[in-house]
mmCIF file of C-alpha atoms and ligand atoms in Angstrom:
data_model
loop_
_atom_site.group_PDB
_atom_site.id
_atom_site.type_symbol
_atom_site.label_atom_id
_atom_site.label_comp_id
_atom_site.label_asym_id
_atom_site.label_seq_id
_atom_site.Cartn_x
_atom_site.Cartn_y
_atom_site.Cartn_z
ATOM 1 C CA MET L 1 0.000 0.000 0.000
ATOM 2 C CA ILE L 2 1.236 3.430 -0.943
ATOM 3 C CA ILE L 3 0.077 6.456 1.009
ATOM 4 C CA ALA L 4 0.674 9.722 -0.845
ATOM 5 C CA PRO L 5 -0.277 12.900 1.048
ATOM 6 C CA SER L 6 -1.300 15.684 -1.336
ATOM 7 C CA LEU L 7 0.797 18.834 -1.054
ATOM 8 C CA LEU L 8 -2.246 20.870 -2.092
ATOM 9 C CA ALA L 9 -3.633 20.518 1.436
ATOM 10 C CA ALA L 10 -0.347 21.325 3.183
ATOM 11 C CA ASN L 11 0.497 24.727 4.641
ATOM 12 C CA ALA L 12 1.207 26.741 1.465
ATOM 13 C CA GLY L 13 3.409 29.132 3.394
ATOM 14 C CA ARG L 14 6.007 26.465 4.050
ATOM 15 C CA LEU L 15 5.795 23.718 1.453
ATOM 16 C CA ALA L 16 9.386 22.520 1.833
ATOM 17 C CA SER L 17 9.051 21.865 5.551
ATOM 18 C CA GLU L 18 5.630 20.284 4.992
ATOM 19 C CA ALA L 19 7.246 17.869 2.522
ATOM 20 C CA GLU L 20 9.868 17.056 5.123
ATOM 21 C CA ARG L 21 7.141 16.553 7.717
ATOM 22 C CA ALA L 22 5.308 14.118 5.399
ATOM 23 C CA GLN L 23 8.492 12.081 5.073
ATOM 24 C CA ARG L 24 9.045 12.006 8.846
ATOM 25 C CA ALA L 25 5.401 11.007 9.324
ATOM 26 C CA GLY L 26 5.818 7.844 7.250
ATOM 27 C CA ALA L 27 4.417 8.830 3.832
ATOM 28 C CA ASP L 28 5.504 6.623 0.924
ATOM 29 C CA TRP L 29 5.197 9.243 -1.818
ATOM 30 C CA LEU L 30 4.289 12.902 -1.990
ATOM 31 C CA HIS L 31 1.481 13.772 -4.427
ATOM 32 C CA VAL L 32 1.933 17.106 -6.206
ATOM 33 C CA ASP L 33 -1.053 18.550 -8.099
ATOM 34 C CA ILE L 34 -0.159 20.761 -11.033
ATOM 35 C CA MET L 35 -3.112 22.825 -12.300
ATOM 36 C CA ASP L 36 -2.817 25.160 -15.262
ATOM 37 C CA GLY L 37 -5.957 27.310 -14.989
ATOM 38 C CA HIS L 38 -7.227 25.826 -18.281
ATOM 39 C CA PHE L 39 -7.621 22.049 -17.984
ATOM 40 C CA VAL L 40 -9.022 22.839 -14.529
ATOM 41 C CA PRO L 41 -10.180 26.215 -13.190
ATOM 42 C CA ASN L 42 -7.366 26.604 -10.654
ATOM 43 C CA LEU L 43 -3.632 27.270 -10.529
ATOM 44 C CA THR L 44 -1.103 25.603 -8.266
ATOM 45 C CA PHE L 45 2.609 24.897 -8.521
ATOM 46 C CA GLY L 46 5.264 25.372 -11.189
ATOM 47 C CA PRO L 47 8.568 23.529 -11.653
ATOM 48 C CA HIS L 48 10.404 25.887 -9.281
ATOM 49 C CA VAL L 49 8.168 24.776 -6.410
ATOM 50 C CA VAL L 50 8.736 21.126 -7.289
ATOM 51 C CA ARG L 51 12.496 21.801 -7.300
ATOM 52 C CA ALA L 52 12.312 23.312 -3.809
ATOM 53 C CA VAL L 53 10.264 20.390 -2.537
ATOM 54 C CA ARG L 54 12.687 17.934 -4.175
ATOM 55 C CA LYS L 55 15.509 19.434 -2.115
ATOM 56 C CA ALA L 56 13.524 19.108 1.096
ATOM 57 C CA THR L 57 12.555 15.431 0.904
ATOM 58 C CA ARG L 58 13.755 12.071 -0.333
ATOM 59 C CA LEU L 59 10.182 10.888 -0.993
ATOM 60 C CA PRO L 60 9.273 9.996 -4.577
ATOM 61 C CA LEU L 61 7.353 12.917 -6.104
ATOM 62 C CA ASP L 62 4.122 11.783 -7.736
ATOM 63 C CA VAL L 63 3.383 14.709 -10.048
ATOM 64 C CA HIS L 64 -0.197 14.869 -11.361
ATOM 65 C CA LEU L 65 -0.467 17.137 -14.409
ATOM 66 C CA MET L 66 -3.948 18.604 -14.748
ATOM 67 C CA CYS L 67 -2.786 20.579 -17.744
ATOM 68 C CA SER L 68 -4.035 21.084 -21.294
ATOM 69 C CA ARG L 69 -0.552 21.181 -22.787
ATOM 70 C CA PRO L 70 1.716 18.878 -20.786
ATOM 71 C CA GLU L 71 3.991 18.616 -23.854
ATOM 72 C CA THR L 72 5.561 21.925 -22.861
ATOM 73 C CA LEU L 73 5.921 21.030 -19.173
ATOM 74 C CA ILE L 74 6.992 17.410 -18.807
ATOM 75 C CA GLU L 75 10.677 18.041 -19.330
ATOM 76 C CA GLN L 76 10.745 20.933 -16.867
ATOM 77 C CA PHE L 77 8.975 18.960 -14.161
ATOM 78 C CA ARG L 78 11.241 15.970 -14.717
ATOM 79 C CA GLU L 79 14.329 18.179 -14.402
ATOM 80 C CA ALA L 80 12.839 19.695 -11.265
ATOM 81 C CA GLY L 81 12.739 16.235 -9.698
ATOM 82 C CA ALA L 82 9.436 14.531 -10.532
ATOM 83 C CA SER L 83 9.739 10.746 -10.088
ATOM 84 C CA LEU L 84 6.422 9.888 -11.716
ATOM 85 C CA LEU L 85 4.442 12.069 -14.112
ATOM 86 C CA THR L 86 0.745 11.522 -14.731
ATOM 87 C CA VAL L 87 -1.186 12.909 -17.703
ATOM 88 C CA HIS L 88 -4.918 12.726 -18.390
ATOM 89 C CA VAL L 89 -6.581 10.318 -20.836
ATOM 90 C CA GLU L 90 -8.927 13.182 -21.788
ATOM 91 C CA LEU L 91 -6.063 14.506 -23.969
ATOM 92 C CA GLY L 92 -7.036 11.843 -26.508
ATOM 93 C CA SER L 93 -4.651 11.160 -29.368
ATOM 94 C CA ARG L 94 -1.821 12.943 -27.538
ATOM 95 C CA VAL L 95 -1.730 10.404 -24.707
ATOM 96 C CA ALA L 96 0.508 7.775 -26.326
ATOM 97 C CA PRO L 97 3.297 10.213 -27.306
ATOM 98 C CA LEU L 98 3.064 11.873 -23.875
ATOM 99 C CA LEU L 99 3.545 8.542 -22.088
ATOM 100 C CA TRP L 100 6.450 7.748 -24.359
ATOM 101 C CA LYS L 101 8.025 11.134 -23.660
ATOM 102 C CA ILE L 102 7.732 10.678 -19.882
ATOM 103 C CA LYS L 103 9.440 7.297 -20.100
ATOM 104 C CA SER L 104 12.138 8.599 -22.405
ATOM 105 C CA LEU L 105 13.051 11.081 -19.653
ATOM 106 C CA GLY L 106 13.543 8.209 -17.207
ATOM 107 C CA ALA L 107 10.421 8.876 -15.123
ATOM 108 C CA LEU L 108 7.538 6.538 -14.421
ATOM 109 C CA ALA L 109 4.408 7.236 -16.469
ATOM 110 C CA GLY L 110 0.909 7.584 -15.065
ATOM 111 C CA LEU L 111 -2.479 7.965 -16.750
ATOM 112 C CA ALA L 112 -5.444 9.671 -15.045
ATOM 113 C CA VAL L 113 -9.148 9.395 -15.822
ATOM 114 C CA ASN L 114 -11.769 11.931 -14.721
ATOM 115 C CA PRO L 115 -15.075 10.837 -13.141
ATOM 116 C CA PRO L 116 -17.244 11.453 -16.254
ATOM 117 C CA THR L 117 -14.820 9.706 -18.634
ATOM 118 C CA PRO L 118 -15.530 5.999 -19.287
ATOM 119 C CA ILE L 119 -12.861 3.691 -17.888
ATOM 120 C CA ALA L 120 -12.721 1.942 -21.290
ATOM 121 C CA GLU L 121 -10.711 4.921 -22.572
ATOM 122 C CA VAL L 122 -7.657 3.919 -20.551
ATOM 123 C CA ARG L 123 -7.701 0.302 -21.692
ATOM 124 C CA PRO L 124 -5.512 0.705 -24.810
ATOM 125 C CA PHE L 125 -2.733 2.191 -22.648
ATOM 126 C CA LEU L 126 -2.584 -0.286 -19.770
ATOM 127 C CA LYS L 127 0.539 -2.041 -21.019
ATOM 128 C CA GLN L 128 2.385 1.276 -21.312
ATOM 129 C CA ILE L 129 1.772 2.698 -17.856
ATOM 130 C CA ASP L 130 3.255 2.414 -14.394
ATOM 131 C CA LEU L 131 0.226 3.923 -12.678
ATOM 132 C CA LEU L 132 -3.468 4.352 -13.384
ATOM 133 C CA LEU L 133 -5.078 7.223 -11.484
ATOM 134 C CA VAL L 134 -8.842 6.917 -11.119
ATOM 135 C CA MET L 135 -10.055 10.382 -10.115
ATOM 136 C CA THR L 136 -12.651 10.081 -7.374
ATOM 137 C CA VAL L 137 -13.606 13.793 -7.561
ATOM 138 C CA ASN L 138 -13.681 16.195 -10.495
ATOM 139 C CA PRO L 139 -10.177 17.630 -10.470
ATOM 140 C CA GLY L 140 -9.463 21.228 -9.592
ATOM 141 C CA PHE L 141 -9.840 21.603 -5.871
ATOM 142 C CA GLY L 142 -9.014 19.786 -2.655
ATOM 143 C CA GLY L 143 -11.596 19.079 0.011
ATOM 144 C CA GLN L 144 -14.392 17.778 -2.253
ATOM 145 C CA SER L 145 -16.672 14.814 -1.510
ATOM 146 C CA PHE L 146 -15.825 11.386 -2.878
ATOM 147 C CA ILE L 147 -17.918 10.405 -5.925
ATOM 148 C CA GLU L 148 -19.279 6.908 -5.239
ATOM 149 C CA GLU L 149 -19.967 6.218 -8.927
ATOM 150 C CA THR L 150 -16.209 5.961 -9.520
ATOM 151 C CA VAL L 151 -15.877 2.757 -7.466
ATOM 152 C CA PRO L 152 -16.928 0.390 -10.322
ATOM 153 C CA LYS L 153 -14.209 1.991 -12.454
ATOM 154 C CA ILE L 154 -11.599 1.000 -9.865
ATOM 155 C CA GLN L 155 -13.023 -2.539 -9.823
ATOM 156 C CA GLN L 156 -12.935 -2.784 -13.604
ATOM 157 C CA ALA L 157 -9.356 -1.542 -13.782
ATOM 158 C CA ALA L 158 -8.319 -4.049 -11.118
ATOM 159 C CA VAL L 159 -9.921 -6.877 -13.115
ATOM 160 C CA TRP L 160 -8.133 -5.835 -16.315
ATOM 161 C CA ARG L 161 -4.858 -5.599 -14.423
ATOM 162 C CA ARG L 162 -5.228 -9.054 -12.923
ATOM 163 C CA ASN L 163 -6.417 -10.735 -16.112
ATOM 164 C CA ALA L 164 -3.592 -9.268 -18.171
ATOM 165 C CA GLY L 165 -0.967 -10.026 -15.512
ATOM 166 C CA LEU L 166 0.004 -6.341 -15.327
ATOM 167 C CA ASP L 167 1.414 -4.620 -12.282
ATOM 168 C CA PHE L 168 0.744 -0.891 -12.630
ATOM 169 C CA HIS L 169 -0.220 0.958 -9.456
ATOM 170 C CA LEU L 170 -3.933 1.642 -9.128
ATOM 171 C CA GLU L 171 -4.254 5.048 -7.498
ATOM 172 C CA VAL L 172 -7.266 6.970 -6.209
ATOM 173 C CA ASP L 173 -7.338 10.743 -5.711
ATOM 174 C CA GLY L 174 -9.988 12.999 -4.244
ATOM 175 C CA GLY L 175 -12.156 12.748 -1.152
ATOM 176 C CA VAL L 176 -10.145 9.835 0.224
ATOM 177 C CA ASP L 177 -10.836 9.723 3.962
ATOM 178 C CA PHE L 178 -10.994 7.056 6.690
ATOM 179 C CA GLN L 179 -14.308 5.742 5.293
ATOM 180 C CA THR L 180 -13.841 5.969 1.532
ATOM 181 C CA VAL L 181 -10.331 4.480 1.680
ATOM 182 C CA ALA L 182 -11.944 1.176 2.681
ATOM 183 C CA GLU L 183 -14.194 1.100 -0.403
ATOM 184 C CA CYS L 184 -11.289 1.974 -2.667
ATOM 185 C CA ALA L 185 -9.066 -0.724 -1.189
ATOM 186 C CA ARG L 186 -11.853 -3.292 -1.468
ATOM 187 C CA ALA L 187 -12.259 -2.359 -5.128
ATOM 188 C CA GLY L 188 -8.552 -2.989 -5.743
ATOM 189 C CA ALA L 189 -6.786 0.353 -5.299
ATOM 190 C CA ASP L 190 -3.313 0.115 -3.777
ATOM 191 C CA THR L 191 -2.152 3.744 -3.910
ATOM 192 C CA PHE L 192 -4.039 6.398 -1.974
ATOM 193 C CA VAL L 193 -3.763 10.159 -2.391
ATOM 194 C CA SER L 194 -5.221 12.094 0.498
ATOM 195 C CA GLY L 195 -4.953 15.811 1.209
ATOM 196 C CA THR L 196 -7.571 17.350 3.455
ATOM 197 C CA THR L 197 -7.998 14.255 5.609
ATOM 198 C CA LEU L 198 -4.303 13.707 6.313
ATOM 199 C CA PHE L 199 -3.161 17.313 6.705
ATOM 200 C CA GLY L 200 -6.301 18.136 8.674
ATOM 201 C CA GLN L 201 -5.323 15.851 11.561
ATOM 202 C CA HIS L 202 -3.290 16.991 14.508
ATOM 203 C CA SER L 203 -0.817 14.141 14.042
ATOM 204 C CA LEU L 204 0.087 13.470 10.419
ATOM 205 C CA ARG L 205 1.962 10.362 11.500
ATOM 206 C CA ARG L 206 -1.075 8.864 13.223
ATOM 207 C CA ALA L 207 -3.336 9.826 10.298
ATOM 208 C CA ILE L 208 -1.071 8.109 7.754
ATOM 209 C CA ARG L 209 -0.838 5.010 9.926
ATOM 210 C CA LYS L 210 -4.619 4.884 10.344
ATOM 211 C CA LEU L 211 -5.294 5.334 6.603
ATOM 212 C CA ARG L 212 -2.774 2.583 5.812
ATOM 213 C CA GLN L 213 -4.251 0.178 8.362
ATOM 214 C CA ILE L 214 -7.778 0.638 7.022
ATOM 215 C CA ALA L 215 -6.576 0.157 3.440
ATOM 216 C CA GLU L 216 -4.682 -3.007 4.372
ATOM 217 C CA ARG L 217 -7.618 -4.413 6.270
ATOM 218 C CA HIS L 218 -9.938 -4.009 3.279
ATOM 219 C CA ALA L 219 -7.578 -5.086 0.500
ATOM 220 C CA PRO L 220 -8.706 -8.146 -1.488
ATOM 221 C CA ALA L 221 -7.173 -11.403 -0.241
ATOM 222 C CA ALA L 222 -5.224 -11.988 -3.448
ATOM 223 C CA ALA L 223 -2.995 -8.943 -3.246
ATOM 224 C CA PRO L 224 -2.155 -7.455 -6.655
ATOM 225 C CA ALA L 225 1.375 -7.578 -7.977
ATOM 226 C CA ALA L 226 1.637 -3.813 -7.614
ATOM 227 C CA ALA L 227 1.850 -4.228 -3.844
ATOM 228 C CA THR L 228 5.592 -4.003 -4.471
ATOM 229 C CA PRO L 229 6.368 -0.311 -4.837
ATOM 230 C CA ARG L 230 8.207 0.628 -8.017
ATOM 231 C CA LEU L 231 9.472 3.855 -6.545
ATOM 232 C CA VAL L 232 11.629 4.202 -3.497
ATOM 233 C CA ALA L 233 13.111 7.275 -1.843
ATOM 234 C CA VAL L 234 15.804 9.046 -3.822
ATOM 235 C CA ALA L 235 19.360 9.069 -2.478
HETATM 236 C C1 DX5 A 301 -7.997 17.301 -6.943
HETATM 237 C C2 DX5 A 301 -6.574 16.876 -6.672
HETATM 238 C C3 DX5 A 301 -6.367 16.047 -5.459
HETATM 239 C C4 DX5 A 301 -6.568 16.688 -4.161
HETATM 240 C C5 DX5 A 301 -7.060 15.643 -3.198
HETATM 241 O O1 DX5 A 301 -7.998 18.053 -8.109
HETATM 242 O O2 DX5 A 301 -6.103 16.135 -7.765
HETATM 243 O O3 DX5 A 301 -5.070 15.483 -5.457
HETATM 244 O O4 DX5 A 301 -5.385 17.260 -3.666
HETATM 245 O O5 DX5 A 301 -7.382 16.320 -2.078
HETATM 246 P P1 DX5 A 301 -8.473 15.877 -1.025
HETATM 247 O O6 DX5 A 301 -7.910 14.686 -0.329
HETATM 248 O O7 DX5 A 301 -8.566 17.080 -0.160
HETATM 249 O O8 DX5 A 301 -9.737 15.563 -1.772
HETATM 250 ZN ZN1 ZN A 302 -3.984 14.774 -7.795
#
């Protein structure tokens, strides 16, 4: 199980020390939401922020690009220290070259799917990816409620992964709290992004431990191959 606190919910006045705190608290990865004000109606971090965070922590940086033109950004975010870069399937015919570009830069490649987009759209790419991100809220803002209708998409993706003998991470993002994490784990997710819930607790360490325990308790008996993390802390 991978627990990835979302930097979006951290104290924006001191992101580097928040990243350090997440590492000390036992996070596996740090999730970094990049919004461009066009693909989603909000703006967040640029490569310079990712570079500062990279210096502050050894955690793998799971960089989620909610951007209309990731072509112009991937290289900069990789140079800034992104370990894994995720693009959205809603970009259509540009997805395959984007995944290829991410891999050619030596990063892991992720593919995200928004709640209204059918899960079938990711199917042609499953062999090419290291991570599938099933969005459990409409992207753009932290602190939204989990959309229950996304759970069958997680189940379907887990079935495809098992039947094809693939081992990509199955990640969920948005509204993941101490209740919804159980449903996601039961459906087959193994990688959990959580912002508001984790950073909203007095003890981040205890919150991460609790989220992990609930996820482990509800995981299907036959654990997926992706239980082995592909990314470990950088030197
Ligand atoms: C939503 C972002 C999420 C967000 C999750 O657009 O992609 O990563 O940070 O935050 P919470 O856990 O607050 O829903
Ligand atoms: Zn995200």
